[in-house]
mmCIF file with all atom_site columns, C-alpha atoms in Angstrom:
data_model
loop_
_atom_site.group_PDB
_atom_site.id
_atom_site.type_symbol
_atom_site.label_atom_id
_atom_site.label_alt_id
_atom_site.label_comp_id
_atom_site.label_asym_id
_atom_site.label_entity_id
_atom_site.label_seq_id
_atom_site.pdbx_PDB_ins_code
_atom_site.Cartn_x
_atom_site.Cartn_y
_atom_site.Cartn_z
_atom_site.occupancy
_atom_site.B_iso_or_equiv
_atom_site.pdbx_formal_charge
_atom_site.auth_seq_id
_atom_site.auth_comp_id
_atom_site.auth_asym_id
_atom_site.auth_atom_id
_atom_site.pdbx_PDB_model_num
ATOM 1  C CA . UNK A 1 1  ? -13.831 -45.870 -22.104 1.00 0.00 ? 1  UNK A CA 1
ATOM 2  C CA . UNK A 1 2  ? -15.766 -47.143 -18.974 1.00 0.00 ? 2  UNK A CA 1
ATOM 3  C CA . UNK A 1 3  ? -13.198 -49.696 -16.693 1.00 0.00 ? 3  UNK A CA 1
ATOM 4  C CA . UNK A 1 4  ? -15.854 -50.157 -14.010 1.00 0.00 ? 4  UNK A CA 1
ATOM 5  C CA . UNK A 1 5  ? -19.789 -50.161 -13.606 1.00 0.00 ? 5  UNK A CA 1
ATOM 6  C CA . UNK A 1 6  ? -21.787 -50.607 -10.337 1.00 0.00 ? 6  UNK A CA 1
ATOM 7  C CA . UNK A 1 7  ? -25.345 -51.646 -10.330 1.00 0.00 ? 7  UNK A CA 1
ATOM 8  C CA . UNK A 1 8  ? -25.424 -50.040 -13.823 1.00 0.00 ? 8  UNK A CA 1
ATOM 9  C CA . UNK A 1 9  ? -25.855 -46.883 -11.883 1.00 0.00 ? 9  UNK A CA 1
ATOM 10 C CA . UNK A 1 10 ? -22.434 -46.075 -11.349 1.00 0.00 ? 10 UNK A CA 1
ATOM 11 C CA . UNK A 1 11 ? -19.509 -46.029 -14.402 1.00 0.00 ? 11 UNK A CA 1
ATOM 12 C CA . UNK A 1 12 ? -15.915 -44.757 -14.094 1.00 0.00 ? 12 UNK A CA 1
ATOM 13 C CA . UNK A 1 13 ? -13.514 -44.308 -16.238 1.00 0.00 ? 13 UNK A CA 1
ATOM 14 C CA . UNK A 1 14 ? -9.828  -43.813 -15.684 1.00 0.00 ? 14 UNK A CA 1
ATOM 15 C CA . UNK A 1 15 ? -9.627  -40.251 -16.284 1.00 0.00 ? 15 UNK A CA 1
ATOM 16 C CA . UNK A 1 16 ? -12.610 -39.653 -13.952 1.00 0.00 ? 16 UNK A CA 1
ATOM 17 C CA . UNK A 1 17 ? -11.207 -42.031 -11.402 1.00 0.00 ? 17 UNK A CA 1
ATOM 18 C CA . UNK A 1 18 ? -7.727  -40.678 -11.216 1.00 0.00 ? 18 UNK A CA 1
ATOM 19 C CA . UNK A 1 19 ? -8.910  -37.183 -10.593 1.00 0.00 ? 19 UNK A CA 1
ATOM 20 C CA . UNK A 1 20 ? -11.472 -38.286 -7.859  1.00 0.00 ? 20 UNK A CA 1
ATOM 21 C CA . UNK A 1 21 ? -9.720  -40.880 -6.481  1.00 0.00 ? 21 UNK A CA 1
ATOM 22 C CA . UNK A 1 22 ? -6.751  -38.135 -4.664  1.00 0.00 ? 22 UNK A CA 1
ATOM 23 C CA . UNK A 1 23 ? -9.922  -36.334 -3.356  1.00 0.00 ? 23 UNK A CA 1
ATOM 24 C CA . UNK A 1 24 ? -11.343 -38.833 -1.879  1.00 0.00 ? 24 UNK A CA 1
ATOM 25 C CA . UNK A 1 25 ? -8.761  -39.877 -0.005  1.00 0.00 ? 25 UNK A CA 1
ATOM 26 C CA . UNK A 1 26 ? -7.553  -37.050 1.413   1.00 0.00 ? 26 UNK A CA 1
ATOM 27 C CA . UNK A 1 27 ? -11.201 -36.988 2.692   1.00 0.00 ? 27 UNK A CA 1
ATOM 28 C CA . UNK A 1 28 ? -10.939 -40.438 4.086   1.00 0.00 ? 28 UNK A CA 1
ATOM 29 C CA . UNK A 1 29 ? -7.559  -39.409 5.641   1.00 0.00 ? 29 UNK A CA 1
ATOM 30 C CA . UNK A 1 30 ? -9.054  -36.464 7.544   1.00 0.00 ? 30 UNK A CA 1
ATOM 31 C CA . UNK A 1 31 ? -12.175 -37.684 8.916   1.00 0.00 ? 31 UNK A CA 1
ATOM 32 C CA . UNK A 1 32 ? -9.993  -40.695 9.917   1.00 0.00 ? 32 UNK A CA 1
ATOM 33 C CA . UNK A 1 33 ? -7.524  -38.386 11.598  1.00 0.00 ? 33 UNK A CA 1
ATOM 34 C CA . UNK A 1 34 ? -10.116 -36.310 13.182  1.00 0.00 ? 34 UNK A CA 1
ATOM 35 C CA . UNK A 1 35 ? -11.875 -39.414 14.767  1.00 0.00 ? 35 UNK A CA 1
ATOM 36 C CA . UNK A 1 36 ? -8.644  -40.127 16.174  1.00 0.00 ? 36 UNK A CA 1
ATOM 37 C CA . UNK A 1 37 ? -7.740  -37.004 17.880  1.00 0.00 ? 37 UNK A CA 1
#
């Protein structure tokens, strides 16, 4: 089941999002962390 498309280039669905989205956001935490150090 796709929940989201961007530019038709893109599709998610939840299962792929809610494994992703915990990566990436560690990610974002880091670099923000390391920026700010």
């Amino acid at each position: 089941e796709i929940m989201g498309a961007t530019c038709n280039k893109l599709m998610l669905s939840y299962s792929a999002y809610r494994n992703i989205f915990p990566i990436w956001a560690l990610g974002k935490y880091r670099s923000c962390m390391l920026l700010s150090s």
